[in-house]
GROMACS .gro file of C-alpha atoms in nm:
model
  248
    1UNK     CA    1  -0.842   0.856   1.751
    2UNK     CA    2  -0.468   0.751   1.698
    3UNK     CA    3  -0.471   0.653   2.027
    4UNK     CA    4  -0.806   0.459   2.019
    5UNK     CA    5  -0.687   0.241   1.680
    6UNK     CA    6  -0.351   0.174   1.880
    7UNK     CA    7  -0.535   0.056   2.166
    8UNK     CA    8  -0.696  -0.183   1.910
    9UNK     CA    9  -0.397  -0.344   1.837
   10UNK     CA   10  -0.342  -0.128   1.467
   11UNK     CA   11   0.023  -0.139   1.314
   12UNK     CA   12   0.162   0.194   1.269
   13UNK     CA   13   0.130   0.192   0.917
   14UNK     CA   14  -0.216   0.111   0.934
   15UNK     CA   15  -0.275   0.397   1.156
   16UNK     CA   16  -0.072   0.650   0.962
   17UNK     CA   17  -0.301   0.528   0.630
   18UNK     CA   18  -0.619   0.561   0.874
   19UNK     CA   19  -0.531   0.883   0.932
   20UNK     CA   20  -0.411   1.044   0.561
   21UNK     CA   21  -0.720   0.888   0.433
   22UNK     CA   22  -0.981   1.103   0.719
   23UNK     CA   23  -0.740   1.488   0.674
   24UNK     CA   24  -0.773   1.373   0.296
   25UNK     CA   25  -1.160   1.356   0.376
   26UNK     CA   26  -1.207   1.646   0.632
   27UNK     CA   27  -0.932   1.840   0.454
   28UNK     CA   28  -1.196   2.167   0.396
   29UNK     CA   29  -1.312   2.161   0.766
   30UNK     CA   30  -0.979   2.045   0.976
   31UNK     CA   31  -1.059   2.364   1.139
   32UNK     CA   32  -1.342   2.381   1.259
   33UNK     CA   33  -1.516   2.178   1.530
   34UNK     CA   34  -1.604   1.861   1.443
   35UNK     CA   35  -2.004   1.946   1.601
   36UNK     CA   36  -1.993   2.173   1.274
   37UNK     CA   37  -2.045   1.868   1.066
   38UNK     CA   38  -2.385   1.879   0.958
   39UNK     CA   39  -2.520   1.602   0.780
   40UNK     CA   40  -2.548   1.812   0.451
   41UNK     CA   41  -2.196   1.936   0.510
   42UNK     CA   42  -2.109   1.583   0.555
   43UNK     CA   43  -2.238   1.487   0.239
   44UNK     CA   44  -2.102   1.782   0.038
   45UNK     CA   45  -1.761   1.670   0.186
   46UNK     CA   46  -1.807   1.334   0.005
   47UNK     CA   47  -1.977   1.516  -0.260
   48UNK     CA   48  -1.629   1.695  -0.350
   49UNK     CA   49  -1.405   1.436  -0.284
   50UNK     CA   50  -1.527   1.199  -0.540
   51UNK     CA   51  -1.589   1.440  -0.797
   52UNK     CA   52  -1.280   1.710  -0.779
   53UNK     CA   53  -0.956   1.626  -0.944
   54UNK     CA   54  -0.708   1.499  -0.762
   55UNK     CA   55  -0.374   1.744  -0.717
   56UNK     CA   56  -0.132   1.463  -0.748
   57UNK     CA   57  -0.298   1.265  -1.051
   58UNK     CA   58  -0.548   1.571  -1.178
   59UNK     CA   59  -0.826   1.301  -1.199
   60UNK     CA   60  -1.081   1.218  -1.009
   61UNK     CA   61  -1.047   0.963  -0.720
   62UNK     CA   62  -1.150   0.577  -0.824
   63UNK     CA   63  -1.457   0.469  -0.689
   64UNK     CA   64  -1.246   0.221  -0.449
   65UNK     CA   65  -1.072   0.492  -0.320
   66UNK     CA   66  -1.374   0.735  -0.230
   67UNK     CA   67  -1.551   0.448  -0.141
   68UNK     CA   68  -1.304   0.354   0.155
   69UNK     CA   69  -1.250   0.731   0.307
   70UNK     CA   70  -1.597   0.704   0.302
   71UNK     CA   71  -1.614   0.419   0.543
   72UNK     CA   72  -1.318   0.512   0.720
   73UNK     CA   73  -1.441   0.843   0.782
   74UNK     CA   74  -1.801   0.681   0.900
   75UNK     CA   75  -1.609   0.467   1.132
   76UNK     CA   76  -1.437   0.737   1.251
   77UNK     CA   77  -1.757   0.975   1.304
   78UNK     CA   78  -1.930   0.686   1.523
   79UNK     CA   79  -1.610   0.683   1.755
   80UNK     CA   80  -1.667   1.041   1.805
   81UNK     CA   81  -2.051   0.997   1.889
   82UNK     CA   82  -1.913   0.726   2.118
   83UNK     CA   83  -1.709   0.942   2.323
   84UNK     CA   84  -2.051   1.196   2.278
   85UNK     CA   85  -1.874   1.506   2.105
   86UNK     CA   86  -2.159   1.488   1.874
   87UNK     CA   87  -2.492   1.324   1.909
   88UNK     CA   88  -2.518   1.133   1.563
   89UNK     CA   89  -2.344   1.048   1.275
   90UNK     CA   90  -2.373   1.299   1.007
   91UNK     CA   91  -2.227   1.030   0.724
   92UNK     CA   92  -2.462   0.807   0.827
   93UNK     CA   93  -2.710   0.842   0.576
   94UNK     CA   94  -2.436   0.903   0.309
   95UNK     CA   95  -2.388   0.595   0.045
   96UNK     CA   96  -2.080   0.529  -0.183
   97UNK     CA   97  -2.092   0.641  -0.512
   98UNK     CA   98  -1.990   0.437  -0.816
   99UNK     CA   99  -1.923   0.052  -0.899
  100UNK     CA  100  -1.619  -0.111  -0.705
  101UNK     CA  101  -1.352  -0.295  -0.904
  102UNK     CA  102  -1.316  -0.670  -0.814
  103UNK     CA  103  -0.957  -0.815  -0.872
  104UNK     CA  104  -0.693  -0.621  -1.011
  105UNK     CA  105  -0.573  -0.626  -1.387
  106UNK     CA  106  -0.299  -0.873  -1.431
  107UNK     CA  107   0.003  -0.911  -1.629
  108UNK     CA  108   0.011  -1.255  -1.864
  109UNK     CA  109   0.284  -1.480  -1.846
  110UNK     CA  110   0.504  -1.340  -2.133
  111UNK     CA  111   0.483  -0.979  -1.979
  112UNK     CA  112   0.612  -1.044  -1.655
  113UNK     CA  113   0.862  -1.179  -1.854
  114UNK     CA  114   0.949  -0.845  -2.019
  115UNK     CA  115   0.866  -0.673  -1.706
  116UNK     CA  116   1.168  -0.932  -1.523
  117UNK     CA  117   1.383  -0.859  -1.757
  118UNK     CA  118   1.344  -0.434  -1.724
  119UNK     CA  119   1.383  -0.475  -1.356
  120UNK     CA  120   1.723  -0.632  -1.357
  121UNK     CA  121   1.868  -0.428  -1.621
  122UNK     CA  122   1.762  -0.166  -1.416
  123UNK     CA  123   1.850  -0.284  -1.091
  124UNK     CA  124   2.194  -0.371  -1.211
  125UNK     CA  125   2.224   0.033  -1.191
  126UNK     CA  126   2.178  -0.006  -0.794
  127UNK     CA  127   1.848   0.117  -0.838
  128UNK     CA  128   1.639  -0.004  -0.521
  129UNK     CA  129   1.242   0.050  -0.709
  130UNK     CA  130   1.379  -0.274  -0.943
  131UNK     CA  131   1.441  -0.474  -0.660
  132UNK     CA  132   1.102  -0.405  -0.481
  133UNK     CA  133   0.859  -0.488  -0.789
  134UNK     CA  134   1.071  -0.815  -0.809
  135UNK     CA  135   0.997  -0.888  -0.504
  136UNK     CA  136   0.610  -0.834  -0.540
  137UNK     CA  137   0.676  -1.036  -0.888
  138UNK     CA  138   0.882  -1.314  -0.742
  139UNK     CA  139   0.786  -1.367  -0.435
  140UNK     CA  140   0.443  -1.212  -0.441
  141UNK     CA  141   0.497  -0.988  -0.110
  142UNK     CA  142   0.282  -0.691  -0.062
  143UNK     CA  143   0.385  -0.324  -0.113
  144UNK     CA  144   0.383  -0.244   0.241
  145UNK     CA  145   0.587  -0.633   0.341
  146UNK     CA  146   0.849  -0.477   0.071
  147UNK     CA  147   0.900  -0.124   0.225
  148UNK     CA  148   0.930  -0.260   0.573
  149UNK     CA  149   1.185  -0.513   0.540
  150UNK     CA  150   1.477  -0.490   0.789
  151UNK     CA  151   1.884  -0.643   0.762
  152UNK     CA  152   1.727  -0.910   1.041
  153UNK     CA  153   1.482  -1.022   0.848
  154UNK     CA  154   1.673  -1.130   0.587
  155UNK     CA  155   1.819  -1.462   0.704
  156UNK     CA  156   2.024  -1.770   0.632
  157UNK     CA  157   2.267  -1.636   0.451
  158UNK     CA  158   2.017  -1.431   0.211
  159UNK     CA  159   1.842  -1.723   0.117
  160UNK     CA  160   1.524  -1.629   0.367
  161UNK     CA  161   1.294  -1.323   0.409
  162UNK     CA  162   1.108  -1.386   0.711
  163UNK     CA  163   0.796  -1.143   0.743
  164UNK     CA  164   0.682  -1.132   1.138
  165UNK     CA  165   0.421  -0.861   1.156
  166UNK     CA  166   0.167  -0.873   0.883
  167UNK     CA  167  -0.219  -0.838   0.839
  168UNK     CA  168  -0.303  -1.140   0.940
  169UNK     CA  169  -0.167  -1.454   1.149
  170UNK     CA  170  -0.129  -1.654   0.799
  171UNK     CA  171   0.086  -1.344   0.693
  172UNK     CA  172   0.341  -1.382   0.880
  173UNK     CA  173   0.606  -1.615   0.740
  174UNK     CA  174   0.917  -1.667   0.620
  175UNK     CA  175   0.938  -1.662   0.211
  176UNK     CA  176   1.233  -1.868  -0.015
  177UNK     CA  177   1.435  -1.598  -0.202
  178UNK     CA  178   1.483  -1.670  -0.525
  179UNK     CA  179   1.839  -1.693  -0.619
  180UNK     CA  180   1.830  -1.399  -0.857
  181UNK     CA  181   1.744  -1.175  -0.635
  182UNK     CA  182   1.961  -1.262  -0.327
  183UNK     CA  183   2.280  -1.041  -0.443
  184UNK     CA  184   2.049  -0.775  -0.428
  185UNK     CA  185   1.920  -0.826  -0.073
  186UNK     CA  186   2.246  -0.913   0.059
  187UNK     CA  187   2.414  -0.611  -0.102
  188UNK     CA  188   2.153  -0.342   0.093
  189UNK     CA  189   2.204  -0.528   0.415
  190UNK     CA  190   2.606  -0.438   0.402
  191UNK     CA  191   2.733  -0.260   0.718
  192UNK     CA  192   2.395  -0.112   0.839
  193UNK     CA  193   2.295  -0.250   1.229
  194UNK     CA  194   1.973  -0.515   1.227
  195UNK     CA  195   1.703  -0.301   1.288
  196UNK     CA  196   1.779  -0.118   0.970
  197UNK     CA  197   1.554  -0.065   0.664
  198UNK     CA  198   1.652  -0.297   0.327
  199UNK     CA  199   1.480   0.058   0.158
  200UNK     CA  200   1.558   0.320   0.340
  201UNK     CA  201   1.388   0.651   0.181
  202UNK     CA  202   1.613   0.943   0.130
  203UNK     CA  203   1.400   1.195   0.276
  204UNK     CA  204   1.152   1.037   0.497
  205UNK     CA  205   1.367   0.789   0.648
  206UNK     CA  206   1.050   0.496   0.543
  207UNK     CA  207   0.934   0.448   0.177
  208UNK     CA  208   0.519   0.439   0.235
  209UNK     CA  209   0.414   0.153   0.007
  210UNK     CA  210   0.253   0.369  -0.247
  211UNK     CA  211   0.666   0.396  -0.369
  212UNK     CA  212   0.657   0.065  -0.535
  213UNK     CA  213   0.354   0.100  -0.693
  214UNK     CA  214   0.469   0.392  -0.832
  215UNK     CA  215   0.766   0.192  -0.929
  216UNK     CA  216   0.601  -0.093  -1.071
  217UNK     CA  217   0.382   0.204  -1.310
  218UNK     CA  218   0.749   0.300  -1.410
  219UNK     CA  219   0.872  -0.041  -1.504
  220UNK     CA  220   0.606  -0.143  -1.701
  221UNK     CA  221   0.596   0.136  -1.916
  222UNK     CA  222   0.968   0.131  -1.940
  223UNK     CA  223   0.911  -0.227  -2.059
  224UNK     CA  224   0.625  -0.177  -2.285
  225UNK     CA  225   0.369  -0.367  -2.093
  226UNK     CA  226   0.025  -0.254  -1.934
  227UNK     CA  227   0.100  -0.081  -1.657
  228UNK     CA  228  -0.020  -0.261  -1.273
  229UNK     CA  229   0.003  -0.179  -0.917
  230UNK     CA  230   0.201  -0.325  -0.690
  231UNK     CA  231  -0.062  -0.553  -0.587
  232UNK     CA  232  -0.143  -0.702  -0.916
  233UNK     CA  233   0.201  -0.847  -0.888
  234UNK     CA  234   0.109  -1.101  -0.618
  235UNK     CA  235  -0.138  -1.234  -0.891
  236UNK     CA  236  -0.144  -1.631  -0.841
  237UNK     CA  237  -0.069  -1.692  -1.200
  238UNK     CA  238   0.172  -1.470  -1.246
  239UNK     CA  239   0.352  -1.505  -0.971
  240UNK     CA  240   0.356  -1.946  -1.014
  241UNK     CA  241   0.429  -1.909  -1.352
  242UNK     CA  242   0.783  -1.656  -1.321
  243UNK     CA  243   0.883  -1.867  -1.014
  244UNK     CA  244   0.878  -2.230  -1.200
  245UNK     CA  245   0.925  -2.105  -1.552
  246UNK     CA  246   1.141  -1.754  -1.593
  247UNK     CA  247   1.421  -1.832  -1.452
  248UNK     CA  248   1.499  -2.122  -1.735
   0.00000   0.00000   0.00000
């Protein structure tokens, strides 16, 4: 199925989050053939995934986030009736539980000001989470833009991020750094070759993007402001407001 989504024309990271999302779903069956699906296994699969606590958070999932390993998974099932290792869809019948948030939570304009001013105290330290929600604050990049960054992206003497592979055509484009956060680029770009990350992770080698949400979470509560993902940061308002107004 890798295979088939590459074939598609699917970024790596796209794949990889394909992927985690369907062992996350089929976790309690990886073993077993996938003909062993019934359709009232099926549905006890999504059953437990949207009602048993999550290990990492010990709540249950959001209804987003069921919602879309329930789709993904789907997708994924009529693939395999495609290539007929089973002859239907056992998720078919299966509907998402629970009511879908539209738009994110977003910070007002005088708590991204707190929230600007935690990040470079912080990032002063060397620290690179600081530097990452700034980005999604300042220049209103997304989590996964951030953590894939390399030196040869960042251009024209730090003053240019350019972003060539992105969702969509209209996403890829070269973003104004704002002066403030410059020194920072330029100083994680020092004597590592061009194809290197800006944010390398220690252990993996690649942050996944869920790091600078998990970053942002930090930073606002370190600043004492309701606490958004990584996302909310690319907020219109926000975002228009720090870029013409903060930086008096």
């Amino acid at each position: 199925y890798r295979g088939h989504m590459a074939s598609k024309g699917n970024k790596p990271d796209s794949i990889d989050n394909t992927a985690g999302k369907l062992r996350r779903f089929f976790a309690p069956v990886l073993d077993s053939p996938i003909v062993r699906v019934t359709k009232s296994r099926a549905a006890a699969l999504y059953e437990d995934l949207r009602t048993v606590p999550s290990e990492r958070t010990g709540k249950p999932l959001s209804a987003d986030s069921h919602r879309n390993m329930l789709a993904e998974s789907k997708t994924f099932l009529t693939w395999c009736v495609e290539q007929r290792w089973i002859g239907s869809n056992p998720l078919a019948a299966v509907k998402g539980m629970g009511k879908r948030r539209h738009g994110k939570p977003q910070l007002r304009i005088d708590e991204a000001r707190k929230l600007r001013v935690v990040c470079h105290a912080e990032a002063a330290t060397g620290a690179d989470g600081p530097v990452a929600v700034l980005m999604g604050l300042l220049m209103g990049m997304r989590a996964g833009e951030i953590v894939s960054r390399t030196v040869r992206d960042l251009d024209d003497g730090g003053r240019l991020l350019w972003i060539p592979d992105a969702k969509t055509d209209k996403g890829k484009r070269t973003i104004e750094i704002p002066e403030e956060l410059q020194g920072y680029l330029l100083a994680r770009a020092v004597d590592k070759s061009p194809d290197a990350l800006l944010f390398p992770a220690k252990r993996r080698g690649k942050h996944w993007r869920d790091w600078v949400r998990e970053e942002s979470h930090r930073l606002c509560e370190l600043g004492g402001v309701p606490v958004v993902c990584a996302h909310s940061l690319r907020g219109f308002v926000a975002t228009v407001a720090i870029q013409a107004d903060l930086a008096s």
